[in-house]
Steps between C-alpha positions, in 0.01 A plus 500: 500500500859409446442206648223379321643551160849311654310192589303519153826571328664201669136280390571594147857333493392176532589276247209403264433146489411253192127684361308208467311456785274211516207458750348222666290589824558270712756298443551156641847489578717758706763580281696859500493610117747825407227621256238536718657578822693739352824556753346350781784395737531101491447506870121600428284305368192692418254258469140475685412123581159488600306277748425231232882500388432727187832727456438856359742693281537827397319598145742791455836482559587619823812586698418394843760624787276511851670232719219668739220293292474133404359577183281789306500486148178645218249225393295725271590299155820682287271650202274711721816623754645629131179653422500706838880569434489619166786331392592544132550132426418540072794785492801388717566085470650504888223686649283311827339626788666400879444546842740612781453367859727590770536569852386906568737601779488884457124532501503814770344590804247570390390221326624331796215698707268382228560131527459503872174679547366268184591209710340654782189500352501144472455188729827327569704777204821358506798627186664185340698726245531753278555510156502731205321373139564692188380422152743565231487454129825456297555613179758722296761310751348730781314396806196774510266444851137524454336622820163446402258251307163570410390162584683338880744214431464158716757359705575251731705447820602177664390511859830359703451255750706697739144716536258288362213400768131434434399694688588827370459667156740656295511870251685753345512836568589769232611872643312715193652791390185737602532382896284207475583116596290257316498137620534248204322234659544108447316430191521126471416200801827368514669519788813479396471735226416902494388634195408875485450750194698825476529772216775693667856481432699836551829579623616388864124388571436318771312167557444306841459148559268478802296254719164537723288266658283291309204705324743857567485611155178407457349891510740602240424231237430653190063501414449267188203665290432291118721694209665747771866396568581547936730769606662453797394754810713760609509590803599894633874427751684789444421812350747616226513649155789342357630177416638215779900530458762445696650783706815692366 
């Protein structure tokens, strides 16, 4: 628990940008902007180019810090992310809504365990990387996380060439805090792009970038019914009653 609350205390020192955040999704230049990528490291550009030379942004600010990932950043457009967030914007002039994305290193045996029988389960389950995603609103010069939306937020991930081949297909997979994984399947036909839907943020959660062979993830793809939004399937790996952490 310590822990947790040092890494959150250490999110909510962060300097706070300029407020005005202006979106345009996608962009048509790949330019690194302090106001939307928050404080992004200048070595990372976090920018999705798709296979028709598009280039993504994020529509939040985000502070991007996996060097483990080409890219990941939230497509769903800015006023519906601060809808889910709650931010106050009417009461506090400074306040926005963000995304952290970094590396998860700490993530625990057991999720460990987790991640490996979940790849088991699949044709060709090979780990590309791990990362943690939490959704934060700012406001009162305070960085307060938001570990769940009632309505999943989009994102996408560049697929690196180091493991790109056409023959496979590419996921996440979210650890859930009951003992469940749930594949977030590829939800567009791009192969150089995966976009997947998520309403889970909390503390030290942990996301995996993963490839199959081609048609792998095809079981777990979410079943489209008219007026009824998909959930991803979860799928029973380990059985626990409390939350994925890292061990002590």
């Amino acid at each position: 628990m310590k822990k947790t609350l040092k890494k959150l205390t250490a999110l909510a020192t962060v300097v706070a940008l300029a407020a005005t955040i202006f979106v345009a999704n996608p962009i048509s230049v790949q330019a690194k902007n302090s106001w939307i990528d928050g404080d992004t490291p200048e070595k990372f550009e976090n920018r999705v180019k798709s296979s028709f030379g598009v280039i993504y942004r994020p529509t939040v600010r985000t502070n991007y810090h996996a060097s483990s990932m080409k890219a990941l950043l939230p497509s769903t457009p800015q006023a519906l992310i601060d809808i889910e967030t709650g931010v106050n914007v009417s009461q506090y002039d400074d306040a926005f809504s963000c995304v952290f994305v970094d590396d998860n290193t700490e993530y625990g045996e057991l999720a460990d365990v987790a991640l490996d029988n979940a790849l088991a389960a699949i044709d060709g389950g090979t780990r590309v990387s791990i990362v943690t995603i939490n959704l934060m609103k700012y406001e009162g010069k305070a960085y307060k996380l938001v570990p769940n939306t009632l309505n999943d937020i989009e994102f996408k991930v560049a697929i690196p060439k180091s493991v790109y081949e056409s023959y496979r297909s590419y996921a996440m997979i979210r650890l859930n805090p009951d003992g469940t994984v749930s594949y977030l399947t590829d939800l567009d036909n791009d192969p150089a792009t995966l976009t997947f839907k998520t309403n889970y943020f909390g503390a030290y959660n942990v996301y995996g970038f993963v490839y199959g062979a081609a048609g792998a993830f095809d079981a777990y793809k979410p079943v489209v019914q008219p007026g009824i939004t998909p959930v991803p399937v979860a799928v029973p790996i380990y059985q626990t009653t409390v939350p994925v952490v890292p061990v002590q």
